[in-house]
Amino acid sequence: MMDEAPFNGLVAGLWKRILAAVDQVDPDVLDAVATGDMVTLTSASGEKVVINTQRAVRQIWVAGKGMGIHFSLGDDGRWMDDKGKGMELLAWISECVAALTGEPLRY
């Protein structure tokens, strides 16, 4: 299992990338709040996508589109769902945002 310091660095990089993508969206359409281990994306209708760390198992968890998906870092450096469905973390977040706003995030 990955040590905590590298995990923290990866999470910080992910949060920056997600927040930078949200900054390109009209704030009346989508808002982001980052608080430590969590980023919450809220649409104008009040619907949310929640991205959270699961530190004990070094995963990222995303709640969106009525599902909660866990992502683990693969050997290729991509965050993929832990059920082997081929879902990539940033693509899934973008898809969840598109379901709320009609537009995907662009990283």
Short mmCIF file of N, CA and C in Angstrom, two decimals:
data_model
loop_
_atom_site.label_atom_id
_atom_site.label_comp_id
_atom_site.label_asym_id
_atom_site.label_seq_id
_atom_site.Cartn_x
_atom_site.Cartn_y
_atom_site.Cartn_z
N MET A 1 0.84 -1.18 0.00
CA MET A 1 0.00 0.00 0.00
C MET A 1 0.88 1.24 0.00
N MET A 2 0.43 2.26 -0.69
CA MET A 2 1.16 3.51 -0.81
C MET A 2 1.27 4.20 0.56
N ASP A 3 2.43 4.80 0.80
CA ASP A 3 2.61 5.57 2.04
C ASP A 3 1.73 6.81 2.00
N GLU A 4 1.51 7.41 3.17
CA GLU A 4 0.58 8.53 3.28
C GLU A 4 1.08 9.78 2.56
N ALA A 5 2.37 10.09 2.64
CA ALA A 5 2.88 11.32 2.01
C ALA A 5 2.66 11.31 0.49
N PRO A 6 3.00 10.23 -0.23
CA PRO A 6 2.72 10.23 -1.67
C PRO A 6 1.22 10.32 -1.97
N PHE A 7 0.40 9.64 -1.16
CA PHE A 7 -1.05 9.71 -1.34
C PHE A 7 -1.54 11.15 -1.18
N ASN A 8 -1.05 11.82 -0.14
CA ASN A 8 -1.45 13.22 0.09
C ASN A 8 -1.09 14.10 -1.10
N GLY A 9 0.09 13.88 -1.66
CA GLY A 9 0.51 14.65 -2.83
C GLY A 9 -0.37 14.41 -4.04
N LEU A 10 -0.74 13.15 -4.25
CA LEU A 10 -1.62 12.82 -5.36
C LEU A 10 -3.00 13.44 -5.18
N VAL A 11 -3.52 13.38 -3.96
CA VAL A 11 -4.83 13.97 -3.68
C VAL A 11 -4.78 15.48 -3.89
N ALA A 12 -3.74 16.13 -3.41
CA ALA A 12 -3.62 17.58 -3.59
C ALA A 12 -3.62 17.94 -5.08
N GLY A 13 -2.91 17.16 -5.87
CA GLY A 13 -2.88 17.38 -7.31
C GLY A 13 -4.24 17.18 -7.96
N LEU A 14 -4.95 16.15 -7.53
CA LEU A 14 -6.30 15.90 -8.04
C LEU A 14 -7.24 17.05 -7.71
N TRP A 15 -7.20 17.48 -6.45
CA TRP A 15 -8.08 18.58 -6.04
C TRP A 15 -7.81 19.83 -6.88
N LYS A 16 -6.52 20.15 -7.09
CA LYS A 16 -6.17 21.32 -7.90
C LYS A 16 -6.71 21.19 -9.32
N ARG A 17 -6.57 20.01 -9.88
CA ARG A 17 -7.02 19.79 -11.25
C ARG A 17 -8.55 19.90 -11.36
N ILE A 18 -9.26 19.33 -10.41
CA ILE A 18 -10.72 19.39 -10.40
C ILE A 18 -11.17 20.84 -10.22
N LEU A 19 -10.58 21.52 -9.25
CA LEU A 19 -10.98 22.91 -8.98
C LEU A 19 -10.67 23.83 -10.15
N ALA A 20 -9.55 23.61 -10.83
CA ALA A 20 -9.21 24.41 -12.01
C ALA A 20 -10.24 24.19 -13.11
N ALA A 21 -10.72 22.96 -13.27
CA ALA A 21 -11.75 22.68 -14.28
C ALA A 21 -13.06 23.36 -13.91
N VAL A 22 -13.42 23.32 -12.64
CA VAL A 22 -14.66 23.97 -12.19
C VAL A 22 -14.57 25.48 -12.36
N ASP A 23 -13.38 26.04 -12.19
CA ASP A 23 -13.19 27.49 -12.37
C ASP A 23 -13.52 27.95 -13.79
N GLN A 24 -13.51 27.02 -14.75
CA GLN A 24 -13.84 27.36 -16.14
C GLN A 24 -15.34 27.36 -16.40
N VAL A 25 -16.12 26.94 -15.39
CA VAL A 25 -17.57 26.86 -15.52
C VAL A 25 -18.19 28.08 -14.83
N ASP A 26 -19.26 28.59 -15.40
CA ASP A 26 -19.99 29.71 -14.80
C ASP A 26 -20.37 29.34 -13.36
N PRO A 27 -20.01 30.17 -12.38
CA PRO A 27 -20.31 29.84 -10.98
C PRO A 27 -21.81 29.79 -10.68
N ASP A 28 -22.63 30.35 -11.55
CA ASP A 28 -24.08 30.22 -11.39
C ASP A 28 -24.57 28.84 -11.83
N VAL A 29 -23.71 28.10 -12.52
CA VAL A 29 -24.05 26.76 -13.01
C VAL A 29 -23.49 25.68 -12.09
N LEU A 30 -22.24 25.88 -11.63
CA LEU A 30 -21.57 24.87 -10.80
C LEU A 30 -20.64 25.56 -9.83
N ASP A 31 -20.71 25.15 -8.58
CA ASP A 31 -19.87 25.70 -7.52
C ASP A 31 -19.07 24.56 -6.91
N ALA A 32 -17.87 24.87 -6.44
CA ALA A 32 -17.03 23.87 -5.78
C ALA A 32 -16.60 24.39 -4.43
N VAL A 33 -16.62 23.49 -3.45
CA VAL A 33 -16.10 23.79 -2.12
C VAL A 33 -15.15 22.66 -1.75
N ALA A 34 -13.92 23.03 -1.42
CA ALA A 34 -12.91 22.05 -0.98
C ALA A 34 -12.68 22.22 0.51
N THR A 35 -12.80 21.14 1.24
CA THR A 35 -12.56 21.17 2.68
C THR A 35 -11.73 19.94 3.05
N GLY A 36 -10.43 20.11 3.11
CA GLY A 36 -9.55 19.01 3.51
C GLY A 36 -9.63 17.81 2.59
N ASP A 37 -10.29 16.76 3.06
CA ASP A 37 -10.36 15.50 2.32
C ASP A 37 -11.55 15.41 1.38
N MET A 38 -12.26 16.51 1.15
CA MET A 38 -13.47 16.43 0.35
C MET A 38 -13.61 17.64 -0.56
N VAL A 39 -14.11 17.36 -1.77
CA VAL A 39 -14.53 18.41 -2.69
C VAL A 39 -15.99 18.15 -3.01
N THR A 40 -16.81 19.17 -2.83
CA THR A 40 -18.23 19.06 -3.14
C THR A 40 -18.55 19.99 -4.29
N LEU A 41 -19.12 19.43 -5.35
CA LEU A 41 -19.54 20.19 -6.51
C LEU A 41 -21.05 20.30 -6.45
N THR A 42 -21.57 21.52 -6.52
CA THR A 42 -23.01 21.74 -6.39
C THR A 42 -23.52 22.48 -7.61
N SER A 43 -24.56 21.93 -8.23
CA SER A 43 -25.16 22.55 -9.40
C SER A 43 -26.15 23.63 -8.97
N ALA A 44 -26.62 24.41 -9.93
CA ALA A 44 -27.59 25.46 -9.66
C ALA A 44 -28.87 24.90 -9.05
N SER A 45 -29.21 23.64 -9.36
CA SER A 45 -30.42 23.02 -8.82
C SER A 45 -30.21 22.47 -7.40
N GLY A 46 -28.96 22.54 -6.91
CA GLY A 46 -28.65 22.04 -5.58
C GLY A 46 -28.17 20.60 -5.55
N GLU A 47 -28.17 19.93 -6.69
CA GLU A 47 -27.66 18.55 -6.75
C GLU A 47 -26.15 18.57 -6.59
N LYS A 48 -25.61 17.49 -6.04
CA LYS A 48 -24.19 17.46 -5.70
C LYS A 48 -23.46 16.26 -6.27
N VAL A 49 -22.16 16.47 -6.46
CA VAL A 49 -21.19 15.40 -6.67
C VAL A 49 -20.19 15.57 -5.54
N VAL A 50 -19.97 14.50 -4.78
CA VAL A 50 -19.06 14.57 -3.65
C VAL A 50 -17.86 13.67 -3.93
N ILE A 51 -16.67 14.25 -3.79
CA ILE A 51 -15.42 13.53 -4.01
C ILE A 51 -14.68 13.53 -2.67
N ASN A 52 -14.31 12.36 -2.20
CA ASN A 52 -13.78 12.23 -0.85
C ASN A 52 -12.64 11.21 -0.82
N THR A 53 -11.70 11.42 0.05
CA THR A 53 -10.63 10.43 0.20
C THR A 53 -11.08 9.34 1.17
N GLN A 54 -10.57 8.16 0.94
CA GLN A 54 -10.71 7.03 1.85
C GLN A 54 -9.27 6.67 2.23
N ARG A 55 -8.72 7.41 3.17
CA ARG A 55 -7.30 7.32 3.51
C ARG A 55 -6.85 5.94 3.95
N ALA A 56 -7.66 5.27 4.72
CA ALA A 56 -7.25 3.97 5.26
C ALA A 56 -6.90 2.97 4.17
N VAL A 57 -7.59 3.08 3.02
CA VAL A 57 -7.34 2.15 1.92
C VAL A 57 -6.74 2.84 0.70
N ARG A 58 -6.36 4.13 0.87
CA ARG A 58 -5.71 4.92 -0.19
C ARG A 58 -6.56 4.94 -1.46
N GLN A 59 -7.84 5.27 -1.29
CA GLN A 59 -8.76 5.37 -2.42
C GLN A 59 -9.41 6.75 -2.45
N ILE A 60 -10.02 7.04 -3.60
CA ILE A 60 -10.86 8.21 -3.77
C ILE A 60 -12.27 7.69 -4.01
N TRP A 61 -13.24 8.28 -3.33
CA TRP A 61 -14.63 7.87 -3.45
C TRP A 61 -15.42 9.00 -4.07
N VAL A 62 -16.28 8.68 -5.02
CA VAL A 62 -17.10 9.70 -5.68
C VAL A 62 -18.56 9.29 -5.60
N ALA A 63 -19.39 10.19 -5.08
CA ALA A 63 -20.83 9.99 -5.07
C ALA A 63 -21.42 10.90 -6.13
N GLY A 64 -22.08 10.30 -7.09
CA GLY A 64 -22.72 11.05 -8.16
C GLY A 64 -23.58 10.14 -8.99
N LYS A 65 -24.58 10.70 -9.64
CA LYS A 65 -25.51 9.93 -10.47
C LYS A 65 -26.13 8.77 -9.69
N GLY A 66 -26.36 8.98 -8.40
CA GLY A 66 -27.02 7.97 -7.59
C GLY A 66 -26.15 6.79 -7.22
N MET A 67 -24.84 6.93 -7.40
CA MET A 67 -23.92 5.82 -7.10
C MET A 67 -22.73 6.33 -6.29
N GLY A 68 -22.12 5.44 -5.56
CA GLY A 68 -20.85 5.71 -4.90
C GLY A 68 -19.81 4.78 -5.48
N ILE A 69 -18.77 5.34 -6.07
CA ILE A 69 -17.73 4.54 -6.74
C ILE A 69 -16.40 4.79 -6.05
N HIS A 70 -15.66 3.71 -5.77
CA HIS A 70 -14.32 3.80 -5.20
C HIS A 70 -13.29 3.65 -6.32
N PHE A 71 -12.26 4.49 -6.25
CA PHE A 71 -11.19 4.47 -7.26
C PHE A 71 -9.85 4.23 -6.58
N SER A 72 -9.07 3.34 -7.18
CA SER A 72 -7.72 3.02 -6.69
C SER A 72 -6.72 3.39 -7.76
N LEU A 73 -5.53 3.75 -7.33
CA LEU A 73 -4.46 4.11 -8.26
C LEU A 73 -3.90 2.85 -8.90
N GLY A 74 -3.93 2.81 -10.23
CA GLY A 74 -3.41 1.67 -10.97
C GLY A 74 -1.92 1.78 -11.21
N ASP A 75 -1.34 0.69 -11.67
CA ASP A 75 0.09 0.66 -11.98
C ASP A 75 0.46 1.65 -13.07
N ASP A 76 -0.53 2.03 -13.90
CA ASP A 76 -0.27 2.97 -14.99
C ASP A 76 -0.45 4.42 -14.56
N GLY A 77 -0.72 4.65 -13.24
CA GLY A 77 -0.86 6.00 -12.73
C GLY A 77 -2.24 6.59 -12.86
N ARG A 78 -3.20 5.81 -13.36
CA ARG A 78 -4.57 6.29 -13.48
C ARG A 78 -5.41 5.78 -12.31
N TRP A 79 -6.35 6.59 -11.87
CA TRP A 79 -7.30 6.20 -10.83
C TRP A 79 -8.46 5.50 -11.50
N MET A 80 -8.60 4.19 -11.25
CA MET A 80 -9.64 3.38 -11.87
C MET A 80 -10.57 2.81 -10.80
N ASP A 81 -11.84 2.55 -11.20
CA ASP A 81 -12.79 2.00 -10.24
C ASP A 81 -12.30 0.66 -9.71
N ASP A 82 -12.63 0.38 -8.46
CA ASP A 82 -12.11 -0.84 -7.83
C ASP A 82 -12.94 -2.08 -8.15
N LYS A 83 -13.94 -1.97 -8.99
CA LYS A 83 -14.76 -3.13 -9.39
C LYS A 83 -14.39 -3.63 -10.78
N GLY A 84 -13.38 -3.00 -11.40
CA GLY A 84 -12.91 -3.46 -12.71
C GLY A 84 -13.84 -3.15 -13.86
N LYS A 85 -14.67 -2.10 -13.74
CA LYS A 85 -15.60 -1.74 -14.80
C LYS A 85 -14.97 -0.82 -15.84
N GLY A 86 -13.70 -0.44 -15.63
CA GLY A 86 -13.01 0.42 -16.58
C GLY A 86 -13.34 1.90 -16.45
N MET A 87 -13.86 2.30 -15.29
CA MET A 87 -14.21 3.70 -15.07
C MET A 87 -13.01 4.46 -14.52
N GLU A 88 -12.63 5.56 -15.19
CA GLU A 88 -11.50 6.38 -14.76
C GLU A 88 -12.05 7.55 -13.96
N LEU A 89 -11.36 7.91 -12.89
CA LEU A 89 -11.83 8.91 -11.92
C LEU A 89 -12.24 10.24 -12.55
N LEU A 90 -11.34 10.90 -13.25
CA LEU A 90 -11.65 12.23 -13.78
C LEU A 90 -12.75 12.17 -14.84
N ALA A 91 -12.77 11.10 -15.63
CA ALA A 91 -13.84 10.93 -16.62
C ALA A 91 -15.18 10.75 -15.92
N TRP A 92 -15.21 9.99 -14.82
CA TRP A 92 -16.44 9.76 -14.08
C TRP A 92 -16.95 11.07 -13.45
N ILE A 93 -16.04 11.85 -12.87
CA ILE A 93 -16.45 13.14 -12.30
C ILE A 93 -17.03 14.02 -13.39
N SER A 94 -16.39 14.06 -14.54
CA SER A 94 -16.88 14.86 -15.66
C SER A 94 -18.26 14.40 -16.10
N GLU A 95 -18.47 13.10 -16.15
CA GLU A 95 -19.77 12.54 -16.52
C GLU A 95 -20.84 12.90 -15.50
N CYS A 96 -20.49 12.84 -14.22
CA CYS A 96 -21.43 13.22 -13.16
C CYS A 96 -21.81 14.69 -13.26
N VAL A 97 -20.83 15.55 -13.53
CA VAL A 97 -21.10 16.98 -13.69
C VAL A 97 -21.99 17.21 -14.91
N ALA A 98 -21.72 16.51 -15.98
CA ALA A 98 -22.54 16.65 -17.19
C ALA A 98 -23.99 16.26 -16.92
N ALA A 99 -24.20 15.27 -16.09
CA ALA A 99 -25.56 14.86 -15.73
C ALA A 99 -26.29 15.98 -14.98
N LEU A 100 -25.54 16.79 -14.23
CA LEU A 100 -26.15 17.88 -13.45
C LEU A 100 -26.30 19.17 -14.24
N THR A 101 -25.34 19.45 -15.10
CA THR A 101 -25.28 20.77 -15.74
C THR A 101 -25.48 20.75 -17.25
N GLY A 102 -25.40 19.57 -17.84
CA GLY A 102 -25.49 19.47 -19.29
C GLY A 102 -24.16 19.61 -19.99
N GLU A 103 -23.11 19.94 -19.23
CA GLU A 103 -21.76 20.13 -19.80
C GLU A 103 -20.74 19.36 -18.95
N PRO A 104 -19.86 18.59 -19.58
CA PRO A 104 -18.82 17.90 -18.81
C PRO A 104 -17.73 18.86 -18.36
N LEU A 105 -16.99 18.47 -17.35
CA LEU A 105 -15.80 19.24 -16.95
C LEU A 105 -14.74 19.03 -18.01
N ARG A 106 -13.95 20.06 -18.25
CA ARG A 106 -12.83 19.96 -19.18
C ARG A 106 -11.56 20.24 -18.38
N TYR A 107 -10.72 19.23 -18.29
CA TYR A 107 -9.50 19.33 -17.47
C TYR A 107 -8.35 19.89 -18.27
#
